[in-house]
RNA sequence: GUGGGUGUAGCUCAGCCGGUUAGAGCACCAGGUUGUGGCCCUGGUGGCCGGGGGUUCGAAUCCCCUCACUCACCCCA
């Protein structure tokens, strides 16, 4: 509803239970998978000098031209909220001379990114990415490992219906030639292109290849393919990647029309897409960027990485299965002040053992306390009143219908540890 | 930046061509005999009908403006 006086900003959302448990699952699973591949976490600022992004992402990309949250700070410096993670990682890699550490160096990060766009399904102004970057190895082996790691993560998360597509967009040696070939090809057909593609023709002709307009799809029949134009080195690299992926049993398909929006990619680019996400169907995407470290003033250092959109993965998980939010192990219902105090003591003791315990309101009816225990999803209820205080035995009841009985106060811990271990 | 859709209780929505105190389901709270949840029954809390202006004896219902949300394009995770 729109009646609240204060609302979060457009495109920015609160992440609340029960969704948060899926977020945690994604982050924890990623952490686990990445660590066995030797990737270490790094945490970087969400704000950088604007030039960190303009130089790396590309001056005339949409991200830089119209999507950055850029402003002047109190020291008259132009700063920007990060629209993606790679630029910051490279800046940090160079600033901290991490190239002096044994190669390859492999890192991952997780956190919010910001782009001033019109929100739509699967797209937000503040969105979260988990990303990885591996530095210092030019071989296709590294590309293959990174892609295999991504595939493994998605499979551990139980995502189905996702597909990996790869492409090679060449290097600074061969890409200009391909670009020329495309311009030549389309120059005779400019009349038929859609207005967007007319812009692309001048700005980034590769983009005509993934236009959705039917007219453009027809026109590009027979257009030169990037994979026919890449140089020998790039071809070798690309073929090696494919054979390694097959070896690693990562299923993938070639998509010579896949284009990346950031300027810094070289050779390998890849994308994981999913059905059922709406128009924004990319779950993760990445590629190789062999020149970027150099451009940041570091030594010639090849690198490869990807970023995964957490919201989109969570969305898929939500569709796949109902959430399993954690529930309390025990709810202690009590009747009367004395029993109420006793139950607090017991709760404290059990919480020190790492068990989730909730307590009821001793001035409320037992019925209302039972009801609350049920709504919380508690597995067991303990009942303590005057009777129990006198006898030294509390009543327990399994809310899943697993019976009820009595229990000496001194037996509580043993009773519960047995349950937890089951 | 461009185009479409939608705005009525916390959530999902009904209120047909304007007519009296604005509804349902779910959720929440409390009861249904004395200390026991889930099902059922009863009651209760909760709505400037997104906001402003206009037409009218009378508007949630018609008209205009505005804001918000949403989907799509551009672009992208």
Short mmCIF file of C-alpha atoms (C1' of nucleotides) in Angstrom, two decimals:
data_model
loop_
_atom_site.label_atom_id
_atom_site.label_comp_id
_atom_site.label_asym_id
_atom_site.label_seq_id
_atom_site.Cartn_x
_atom_site.Cartn_y
_atom_site.Cartn_z
CA UNK A 1 0.00 0.00 0.00
CA UNK A 2 1.05 3.54 -0.49
CA UNK A 3 -0.29 4.86 2.80
CA UNK A 4 3.00 4.63 4.65
CA UNK A 5 4.54 8.01 5.21
CA UNK A 6 8.03 6.80 4.44
CA UNK A 7 8.86 4.32 1.74
CA UNK A 8 12.04 2.85 0.45
CA UNK A 9 13.37 4.52 -2.66
CA UNK A 10 12.31 3.35 -6.08
CA UNK A 11 14.11 0.21 -7.06
CA UNK A 12 15.39 -0.44 -3.55
CA UNK A 13 13.84 -3.11 -1.43
CA UNK A 14 13.87 -4.55 2.04
CA UNK A 15 14.88 -8.16 2.31
CA UNK A 16 12.90 -9.75 5.10
CA UNK A 17 12.12 -13.17 6.48
CA UNK A 18 11.31 -15.63 5.12
CA UNK A 19 13.14 -14.58 1.93
CA UNK A 20 16.26 -13.79 3.88
CA UNK A 21 16.81 -17.49 4.49
CA UNK A 22 17.14 -18.06 0.77
CA UNK A 23 19.60 -15.19 0.54
CA UNK A 24 21.64 -16.75 3.30
CA UNK A 25 21.51 -20.08 1.56
CA UNK A 26 22.83 -18.58 -1.66
CA UNK A 27 25.62 -16.71 0.09
CA UNK A 28 26.64 -19.62 2.27
CA UNK A 29 26.63 -22.08 -0.59
CA UNK A 30 28.71 -19.74 -2.71
CA UNK A 31 31.18 -19.30 0.10
CA UNK A 32 31.54 -23.03 0.46
CA UNK A 33 31.97 -23.75 -3.23
CA UNK A 34 34.31 -20.84 -3.89
CA UNK A 35 36.60 -21.74 -1.03
CA UNK A 36 37.30 -25.20 -2.38
CA UNK A 37 38.42 -23.58 -5.60
CA UNK A 38 40.80 -21.39 -3.63
CA UNK A 39 38.88 -18.15 -3.92
CA UNK A 40 39.23 -15.81 -0.95
CA UNK A 41 36.74 -13.21 0.11
CA UNK A 42 37.49 -9.52 -0.16
CA UNK A 43 35.30 -6.63 0.95
CA UNK A 44 35.52 -3.37 -0.87
CA UNK A 45 33.91 0.06 -0.57
CA UNK A 46 30.59 0.58 -2.30
CA UNK A 47 31.82 3.98 -3.47
CA UNK A 48 34.83 4.85 -5.58
CA UNK A 49 36.22 7.74 -7.53
CA UNK A 50 34.02 8.07 -10.57
CA UNK A 51 37.01 7.59 -12.85
CA UNK A 52 37.49 4.04 -11.56
CA UNK A 53 34.30 3.14 -13.37
CA UNK A 54 34.41 5.42 -16.37
CA UNK A 55 37.82 4.19 -17.41
CA UNK A 56 37.16 0.49 -16.99
CA UNK A 57 33.55 0.04 -17.95
CA UNK A 58 33.83 2.43 -20.86
CA UNK A 59 33.03 6.09 -21.28
CA UNK A 60 30.24 5.56 -23.74
CA UNK A 61 28.49 2.58 -22.25
CA UNK A 62 24.97 3.02 -20.93
CA UNK A 63 26.12 2.20 -17.43
CA UNK A 64 28.51 5.09 -17.36
CA UNK A 65 26.52 7.48 -19.49
CA UNK A 66 23.21 7.33 -17.73
CA UNK A 67 23.03 4.75 -14.98
CA UNK A 68 25.57 5.72 -12.36
CA UNK A 69 24.77 7.31 -9.04
CA UNK A 70 27.39 10.00 -9.33
CA UNK A 71 27.73 13.05 -7.12
CA UNK A 72 30.23 15.45 -5.75
CA UNK A 73 31.34 14.93 -2.18
CA UNK A 74 32.14 17.69 0.29
CA UNK A 75 35.70 17.80 -0.93
CA UNK A 76 34.54 18.53 -4.48
CA UNK A 77 35.53 15.06 -5.70
CA UNK A 78 33.37 13.19 -8.14
CA UNK A 79 32.41 9.88 -6.56
CA UNK A 80 30.08 7.13 -7.66
CA UNK A 81 28.26 4.20 -6.11
CA UNK A 82 29.61 1.10 -7.76
CA UNK A 83 27.48 -0.13 -10.66
CA UNK A 84 29.39 -3.42 -10.75
CA UNK A 85 32.19 -5.10 -8.87
CA UNK A 86 35.05 -5.83 -11.22
CA UNK A 87 36.38 -2.31 -11.50
CA UNK A 88 36.75 -2.01 -7.74
CA UNK A 89 38.45 -5.37 -7.46
CA UNK A 90 40.96 -4.43 -10.12
CA UNK A 91 41.57 -1.08 -8.48
CA UNK A 92 42.22 -2.85 -5.20
CA UNK A 93 44.40 -5.49 -6.86
CA UNK A 94 46.65 -2.81 -8.26
CA UNK A 95 46.52 -0.47 -5.27
CA UNK A 96 47.57 -3.24 -2.90
CA UNK A 97 50.15 -4.70 -5.28
CA UNK A 98 48.49 -8.06 -5.09
CA UNK A 99 50.24 -9.00 -8.32
CA UNK A 100 53.29 -9.64 -6.17
CA UNK A 101 51.56 -12.61 -4.60
CA UNK A 102 51.90 -15.97 -6.33
CA UNK A 103 49.62 -16.23 -9.36
CA UNK A 104 46.89 -16.93 -9.86
CA UNK A 105 45.19 -14.89 -7.19
CA UNK A 106 41.51 -15.66 -6.82
CA UNK A 107 38.94 -13.53 -5.02
CA UNK A 108 35.23 -13.31 -4.46
CA UNK A 109 32.99 -10.59 -3.13
CA UNK A 110 29.34 -10.10 -2.32
CA UNK A 111 27.37 -6.95 -1.89
CA UNK A 112 25.10 -4.27 -3.29
CA UNK A 113 25.56 -2.56 -6.64
CA UNK A 114 23.72 0.54 -7.79
CA UNK A 115 22.37 1.57 -11.15
CA UNK A 116 19.88 4.31 -11.84
CA UNK A 117 17.54 2.43 -14.16
CA UNK A 118 13.81 1.98 -14.47
CA UNK A 119 13.07 -1.05 -12.30
CA UNK A 120 11.28 -4.02 -13.73
CA UNK A 121 10.98 -7.70 -12.99
CA UNK A 122 14.40 -8.86 -11.82
CA UNK A 123 15.96 -5.44 -12.05
CA UNK A 124 16.55 -3.05 -9.20
CA UNK A 125 18.44 0.13 -8.55
CA UNK A 126 20.15 -1.44 -5.60
CA UNK A 127 20.86 -5.03 -6.44
CA UNK A 128 23.19 -7.64 -5.05
CA UNK A 129 25.90 -9.54 -6.79
CA UNK A 130 28.23 -12.28 -5.79
CA UNK A 131 31.26 -12.05 -8.00
CA UNK A 132 34.59 -13.73 -8.48
CA UNK A 133 37.78 -12.54 -10.14
CA UNK A 134 40.88 -14.60 -10.88
CA UNK A 135 44.11 -12.88 -11.83
CA UNK A 136 47.36 -13.86 -13.41
CA UNK A 137 46.70 -16.82 -15.67
CA UNK A 138 46.12 -16.34 -19.40
CA UNK A 139 45.24 -19.99 -20.00
CA UNK A 140 41.83 -21.32 -20.90
CA UNK A 141 42.18 -23.60 -17.88
CA UNK A 142 41.32 -20.67 -15.65
CA UNK A 143 38.28 -19.74 -17.73
CA UNK A 144 37.12 -23.32 -17.57
CA UNK A 145 37.57 -23.55 -13.82
CA UNK A 146 35.65 -20.35 -13.23
CA UNK A 147 32.77 -21.48 -15.41
CA UNK A 148 32.76 -24.94 -13.88
CA UNK A 149 32.70 -23.39 -10.44
CA UNK A 150 29.69 -21.31 -11.39
CA UNK A 151 27.91 -24.34 -12.78
CA UNK A 152 28.67 -26.29 -9.64
CA UNK A 153 27.30 -23.52 -7.47
CA UNK A 154 24.06 -23.40 -9.39
CA UNK A 155 23.70 -27.14 -9.22
CA UNK A 156 24.37 -27.18 -5.47
CA UNK A 157 21.65 -24.61 -5.12
CA UNK A 158 19.34 -26.97 -6.92
CA UNK A 159 18.64 -24.69 -9.84
CA UNK A 160 17.27 -26.39 -12.87
CA UNK A 161 16.51 -25.11 -16.31
CA UNK A 162 19.57 -22.92 -16.46
CA UNK A 163 21.89 -22.99 -19.42
CA UNK A 164 25.45 -21.88 -19.91
CA UNK A 165 26.33 -20.06 -23.09
CA UNK A 166 29.82 -19.12 -24.12
CA UNK A 167 31.37 -17.02 -26.83
CA UNK A 168 34.64 -15.44 -27.76
CA UNK A 169 34.66 -11.81 -28.70
CA UNK A 170 38.29 -11.77 -29.70
CA UNK A 171 41.03 -9.47 -28.56
CA UNK A 172 42.39 -6.06 -29.49
CA UNK A 173 44.10 -7.68 -32.45
CA UNK A 174 41.11 -9.24 -34.13
CA UNK A 175 38.03 -7.47 -32.83
CA UNK A 176 38.50 -4.24 -34.83
CA UNK A 177 38.54 -6.28 -38.01
CA UNK A 178 35.34 -8.00 -37.10
CA UNK A 179 33.74 -4.72 -36.27
CA UNK A 180 34.64 -3.43 -39.72
CA UNK A 181 33.22 -6.56 -41.31
CA UNK A 182 29.95 -6.00 -39.49
CA UNK A 183 29.77 -2.37 -40.49
CA UNK A 184 30.39 -3.33 -44.08
CA UNK A 185 27.71 -6.00 -43.89
CA UNK A 186 25.08 -3.71 -42.45
CA UNK A 187 25.95 -0.58 -44.38
CA UNK A 188 23.82 -1.68 -47.31
CA UNK A 189 20.93 -2.61 -45.05
CA UNK A 190 20.75 0.42 -42.84
CA UNK A 191 17.33 1.37 -44.17
CA UNK A 192 15.76 -1.70 -42.64
CA UNK A 193 17.25 -1.44 -39.19
CA UNK A 194 15.15 -0.34 -36.23
CA UNK A 195 15.90 3.05 -34.67
CA UNK A 196 17.78 1.42 -31.82
CA UNK A 197 19.96 -0.49 -34.20
CA UNK A 198 20.71 2.60 -36.23
CA UNK A 199 22.23 3.97 -33.06
CA UNK A 200 24.02 0.73 -32.45
CA UNK A 201 25.38 0.80 -35.96
CA UNK A 202 27.41 3.86 -35.07
CA UNK A 203 28.08 3.11 -31.45
CA UNK A 204 28.44 -0.61 -31.04
CA UNK A 205 27.56 -2.63 -34.14
CA UNK A 206 28.02 -5.91 -32.28
CA UNK A 207 24.82 -5.14 -30.45
CA UNK A 208 22.76 -5.40 -33.62
CA UNK A 209 23.36 -9.11 -33.28
CA UNK A 210 21.14 -9.47 -30.24
CA UNK A 211 18.37 -7.05 -31.18
CA UNK A 212 14.91 -8.49 -30.58
CA UNK A 213 13.14 -6.66 -33.41
CA UNK A 214 11.98 -9.12 -36.03
CA UNK A 215 13.15 -6.93 -38.91
CA UNK A 216 16.65 -6.82 -37.52
CA UNK A 217 16.67 -10.54 -36.90
CA UNK A 218 15.96 -11.06 -40.61
CA UNK A 219 18.48 -8.52 -41.73
CA UNK A 220 21.29 -10.10 -39.80
CA UNK A 221 20.89 -13.46 -41.53
CA UNK A 222 24.21 -14.16 -43.10
CA UNK A 223 26.05 -11.58 -41.05
CA UNK A 224 29.69 -12.38 -40.40
CA UNK A 225 30.25 -14.38 -37.26
CA UNK A 226 32.73 -13.34 -34.64
CA UNK A 227 34.01 -16.86 -34.32
CA UNK A 228 34.99 -16.80 -37.99
CA UNK A 229 36.98 -13.63 -37.52
CA UNK A 230 38.96 -14.16 -34.35
CA UNK A 231 42.70 -14.54 -34.63
CA UNK A 232 44.61 -17.76 -34.26
CA UNK A 233 45.50 -17.22 -30.62
CA UNK A 234 41.94 -16.41 -29.70
CA UNK A 235 40.68 -19.40 -31.61
CA UNK A 236 43.09 -21.74 -29.86
CA UNK A 237 42.07 -20.32 -26.52
CA UNK A 238 38.39 -20.70 -27.31
CA UNK A 239 38.76 -24.27 -28.52
CA UNK A 240 40.80 -25.20 -25.50
CA UNK A 241 38.09 -23.78 -23.28
CA UNK A 242 35.46 -25.87 -24.98
CA UNK A 243 37.41 -29.08 -24.66
CA UNK A 244 38.13 -28.39 -21.00
CA UNK A 245 34.49 -27.69 -20.26
CA UNK A 246 33.55 -30.95 -21.89
CA UNK A 247 36.21 -32.69 -19.85
CA UNK A 248 34.72 -31.17 -16.71
CA UNK A 249 31.28 -32.24 -17.85
CA UNK A 250 29.91 -28.74 -17.87
CA UNK A 251 27.18 -28.57 -20.48
CA UNK A 252 27.22 -25.41 -22.51
CA UNK A 253 26.19 -24.05 -25.85
CA UNK A 254 27.91 -21.67 -28.21
CA UNK A 255 26.25 -18.35 -28.75
CA UNK A 256 28.17 -16.29 -31.30
CA UNK A 257 25.62 -13.51 -30.93
CA UNK A 258 26.17 -12.99 -27.24
CA UNK A 259 27.46 -9.51 -26.63
CA UNK A 260 28.62 -8.01 -23.39
CA UNK A 261 27.81 -4.52 -22.28
CA UNK A 262 31.11 -3.68 -20.71
CA UNK A 263 34.06 -2.58 -22.77
CA UNK A 264 36.76 -4.43 -20.92
CA UNK A 265 36.04 -7.99 -21.99
CA UNK A 266 38.45 -9.90 -24.21
CA UNK A 267 38.17 -13.39 -25.63
CA UNK A 268 35.89 -15.47 -23.45
CA UNK A 269 32.46 -14.21 -22.49
CA UNK A 270 29.76 -16.33 -20.93
CA UNK A 271 26.31 -16.06 -19.53
CA UNK A 272 23.95 -18.25 -17.56
CA UNK A 273 20.31 -17.73 -18.35
CA UNK A 274 17.13 -19.21 -17.02
CA UNK A 275 13.60 -19.61 -18.21
CA UNK A 276 10.86 -18.19 -16.11
CA UNK A 277 12.56 -15.02 -15.00
CA UNK A 278 10.82 -12.57 -17.27
CA UNK A 279 12.77 -10.43 -19.67
CA UNK A 280 15.77 -10.16 -17.38
CA UNK A 281 16.81 -13.75 -17.65
CA UNK A 282 20.54 -13.57 -17.03
CA UNK A 283 21.39 -15.19 -13.74
CA UNK A 284 25.12 -14.72 -14.00
CA UNK A 285 27.54 -13.43 -16.58
CA UNK A 286 31.19 -12.82 -16.98
CA UNK A 287 34.25 -13.16 -19.09
CA UNK A 288 37.92 -12.59 -19.51
CA UNK A 289 39.51 -9.17 -19.28
CA UNK A 290 43.19 -9.33 -20.09
CA UNK A 291 43.91 -5.62 -20.42
CA UNK A 292 42.17 -4.12 -17.44
CA UNK A 293 44.87 -4.48 -14.80
CA UNK A 294 47.29 -2.81 -17.16
CA UNK A 295 44.87 0.02 -17.72
CA UNK A 296 44.72 0.56 -13.98
CA UNK A 297 48.46 1.01 -13.92
CA UNK A 298 49.39 -2.51 -12.90
CA UNK A 299 51.55 -4.98 -14.77
CA UNK A 300 50.17 -6.88 -17.75
CA UNK A 301 47.85 -9.30 -15.92
CA UNK A 302 45.23 -11.44 -17.57
CA UNK A 303 42.08 -12.07 -15.57
CA UNK A 304 38.68 -13.68 -15.72
CA UNK A 305 35.57 -13.42 -13.58
CA UNK A 306 31.83 -13.36 -13.34
CA UNK A 307 29.01 -11.84 -11.32
CA UNK A 308 25.83 -13.52 -10.23
CA UNK A 309 22.60 -11.66 -9.50
CA UNK A 310 21.39 -12.76 -6.09
CA UNK A 311 17.83 -11.49 -6.51
CA UNK A 312 17.44 -13.53 -9.66
CA UNK A 313 18.79 -16.68 -8.11
CA UNK A 314 16.58 -16.22 -5.08
CA UNK A 315 13.61 -15.73 -7.38
CA UNK A 316 14.32 -19.05 -9.03
CA UNK A 317 14.71 -20.78 -5.68
CA UNK A 318 11.39 -19.36 -4.56
CA UNK A 319 9.69 -20.82 -7.57
CA UNK A 320 11.39 -24.15 -7.20
CA UNK A 321 10.50 -24.91 -3.59
CA UNK A 322 8.70 -23.47 -0.60
CA UNK A 323 11.00 -21.90 1.93
CA UNK A 324 12.15 -23.79 4.92
CA UNK A 325 12.44 -21.10 7.56
CA UNK A 326 14.13 -22.29 10.73
CA UNK A 327 11.84 -22.96 13.68
CA UNK A 328 12.30 -22.97 17.46
CA UNK A 329 13.09 -26.29 19.04
CA UNK A 330 11.11 -25.59 22.19
CA UNK A 331 8.43 -23.19 23.32
CA UNK A 332 8.09 -22.92 27.07
CA UNK A 333 4.56 -22.06 28.17
CA UNK A 334 4.18 -21.05 31.77
CA UNK A 335 1.32 -20.27 34.11
CA UNK A 336 1.88 -17.74 36.86
CA UNK A 337 4.76 -15.50 37.76
CA UNK A 338 6.80 -18.09 39.55
CA UNK A 339 6.62 -20.52 36.67
CA UNK A 340 7.31 -17.65 34.31
CA UNK A 341 10.59 -16.90 36.04
CA UNK A 342 11.50 -20.56 36.11
CA UNK A 343 10.90 -20.84 32.38
CA UNK A 344 13.16 -17.89 31.72
CA UNK A 345 15.93 -19.61 33.62
CA UNK A 346 15.47 -22.80 31.67
CA UNK A 347 15.42 -20.91 28.40
CA UNK A 348 18.65 -19.17 29.28
CA UNK A 349 20.31 -22.44 30.15
CA UNK A 350 19.25 -24.05 26.87
CA UNK A 351 20.19 -21.06 24.77
CA UNK A 352 23.67 -21.27 26.24
CA UNK A 353 23.74 -24.73 24.69
CA UNK A 354 22.91 -23.23 21.31
CA UNK A 355 19.26 -24.28 21.21
CA UNK A 356 16.51 -22.01 19.95
CA UNK A 357 13.99 -21.57 22.76
CA UNK A 358 10.99 -19.26 22.95
CA UNK A 359 8.97 -18.46 26.04
CA UNK A 360 5.30 -17.61 26.42
CA UNK A 361 3.59 -14.88 28.39
CA UNK A 362 2.81 -16.36 31.82
CA UNK A 363 -0.12 -13.99 32.27
CA UNK A 364 -1.76 -15.18 29.08
CA UNK A 365 -3.91 -18.27 28.85
CA UNK A 366 -2.27 -21.59 28.18
CA UNK A 367 -4.39 -21.81 25.08
CA UNK A 368 -3.01 -18.62 23.64
CA UNK A 369 0.51 -19.70 24.47
CA UNK A 370 -0.04 -23.03 22.75
CA UNK A 371 -1.41 -21.26 19.76
CA UNK A 372 1.60 -19.03 19.56
CA UNK A 373 3.93 -22.01 19.84
CA UNK A 374 2.11 -23.59 16.94
CA UNK A 375 2.34 -20.49 14.79
CA UNK A 376 6.03 -20.19 15.45
CA UNK A 377 6.37 -23.74 14.25
CA UNK A 378 8.02 -24.86 17.49
CA UNK A 379 8.72 -28.58 17.58
CA UNK A 380 8.06 -29.02 21.29
CA UNK A 381 6.20 -27.22 24.01
CA UNK A 382 7.14 -27.39 27.65
CA UNK A 383 4.42 -26.53 30.14
CA UNK A 384 5.28 -25.24 33.58
CA UNK A 385 2.74 -24.25 36.23
CA UNK A 386 2.35 -24.59 39.98
CA UNK A 387 1.86 -28.36 39.72
CA UNK A 388 5.08 -28.80 37.85
CA UNK A 389 7.02 -26.58 40.20
CA UNK A 390 5.80 -28.73 43.10
CA UNK A 391 6.45 -32.08 41.47
CA UNK A 392 9.70 -31.06 39.80
CA UNK A 393 8.41 -32.48 36.53
CA UNK A 394 7.35 -30.42 33.56
CA UNK A 395 4.94 -31.50 30.85
CA UNK A 396 6.22 -31.77 27.31
CA UNK A 397 4.31 -32.12 24.10
CA UNK A 398 5.43 -32.65 20.52
CA UNK A 399 3.52 -30.30 18.27
CA UNK A 400 3.83 -32.59 15.30
CA UNK A 401 1.75 -35.10 17.18
CA UNK A 402 4.70 -37.04 18.49
CA UNK A 403 3.13 -37.47 21.90
CA UNK A 404 3.44 -35.90 25.30
CA UNK A 405 4.74 -36.77 28.71
CA UNK A 406 6.49 -35.61 31.82
CA UNK A 407 10.09 -34.80 32.40
CA UNK A 408 12.26 -34.04 35.44
CA UNK A 409 13.75 -30.57 35.22
CA UNK A 410 17.14 -32.18 35.51
CA UNK A 411 16.47 -34.29 32.42
CA UNK A 412 15.69 -31.41 30.07
CA UNK A 413 19.08 -31.12 28.47
CA UNK A 414 19.44 -34.82 27.87
CA UNK A 415 15.94 -34.93 26.40
CA UNK A 416 16.70 -32.16 23.94
CA UNK A 417 20.18 -33.23 22.92
CA UNK A 418 18.74 -36.60 22.05
CA UNK A 419 16.24 -34.81 19.82
CA UNK A 420 18.77 -32.61 18.15
CA UNK A 421 21.00 -35.53 17.33
CA UNK A 422 18.13 -37.44 15.79
"C1'" G B 1 14.40 8.41 -21.37
"C1'" U B 2 9.88 5.70 -24.14
"C1'" G B 3 5.32 2.70 -24.09
"C1'" G B 4 1.36 -0.47 -21.64
"C1'" G B 5 -1.20 -2.06 -17.08
"C1'" U B 6 -2.78 -1.28 -12.02
"C1'" G B 7 -3.97 1.62 -7.55
"C1'" U B 8 -10.45 -0.38 -2.19
"C1'" A B 9 -8.35 -3.33 5.20
"C1'" G B 10 -1.38 -6.33 6.77
"C1'" C B 11 -2.13 -9.86 2.05
"C1'" U B 12 -5.37 -11.48 -2.37
"C1'" C B 13 -9.40 -9.22 -4.23
"C1'" A B 14 -15.33 -8.11 -4.85
"C1'" G B 15 -17.99 -3.73 -5.15
"C1'" C B 16 -22.00 -4.20 -12.76
"C1'" C B 17 -23.97 1.04 -16.41
"C1'" G B 18 -22.95 6.81 -9.69
"C1'" G B 19 -27.54 6.18 -4.69
"C1'" U B 20 -28.06 5.67 1.86
"C1'" U B 21 -23.58 3.22 8.08
"C1'" A B 22 -17.67 0.20 2.12
"C1'" G B 23 -17.47 -5.95 1.77
"C1'" A B 24 -15.27 -11.22 1.43
"C1'" G B 25 -11.34 -14.73 2.09
"C1'" C B 26 -6.66 -15.12 4.45
"C1'" A B 27 -3.77 -13.02 8.44
"C1'" C B 28 -3.88 -10.90 13.48
"C1'" C B 29 -6.27 -10.70 18.66
"C1'" A B 30 -9.89 -12.81 22.09
"C1'" G B 31 -13.53 -16.38 23.44
"C1'" G B 32 -16.13 -21.54 22.75
"C1'" U B 33 -16.58 -23.91 31.35
"C1'" U B 34 -11.88 -24.74 35.32
"C1'" G B 35 -4.08 -25.68 32.55
"C1'" U B 36 -3.04 -27.73 26.05
"C1'" G B 37 -1.97 -25.80 19.46
"C1'" G B 38 -3.41 -27.24 14.45
"C1'" C B 39 -9.84 -28.23 12.22
"C1'" C B 40 -14.61 -25.85 13.27
"C1'" C B 41 -17.86 -21.87 15.45
"C1'" U B 42 -18.42 -16.79 17.54
"C1'" G B 43 -16.73 -11.98 18.32
"C1'" G B 44 -13.02 -8.12 17.76
"C1'" U B 45 -8.87 -4.84 15.87
"C1'" G B 46 -8.03 -2.79 11.22
"C1'" G B 47 -9.82 1.24 5.29
"C1'" C B 48 -9.05 10.16 4.39
"C1'" C B 49 -11.56 3.35 -1.48
"C1'" G B 50 -3.24 6.48 -3.65
"C1'" G B 51 -3.57 12.25 -3.65
"C1'" G B 52 -5.82 16.84 -5.73
"C1'" G B 53 -9.51 19.13 -8.63
"C1'" G B 54 -14.14 18.79 -11.45
"C1'" U B 55 -19.32 16.99 -12.92
"C1'" U B 56 -23.69 15.82 -9.78
"C1'" C B 57 -28.90 16.47 -5.10
"C1'" G B 58 -25.32 12.44 -4.33
"C1'" A B 59 -18.79 9.41 -6.46
"C1'" A B 60 -14.88 4.00 -4.37
"C1'" U B 61 -17.93 4.08 -8.88
"C1'" C B 62 -17.84 9.38 -14.39
"C1'" C B 63 -13.90 13.34 -16.28
"C1'" C B 64 -9.02 15.85 -15.78
"C1'" C B 65 -4.33 16.31 -13.35
"C1'" U B 66 -0.78 14.18 -10.21
"C1'" C B 67 1.83 10.50 -7.50
"C1'" A B 68 3.01 5.50 -6.67
"C1'" C B 69 3.51 0.56 -8.05
"C1'" U B 70 4.14 -2.82 -12.04
"C1'" C B 71 5.49 -5.01 -16.88
"C1'" A B 72 8.11 -4.15 -21.34
"C1'" C B 73 11.72 -1.31 -24.51
"C1'" C B 74 16.73 0.78 -24.07
"C1'" C B 75 20.41 -1.62 -21.20
"C1'" C B 76 21.84 -5.23 -17.99
"C1'" A B 77 23.15 -9.39 -12.88
#
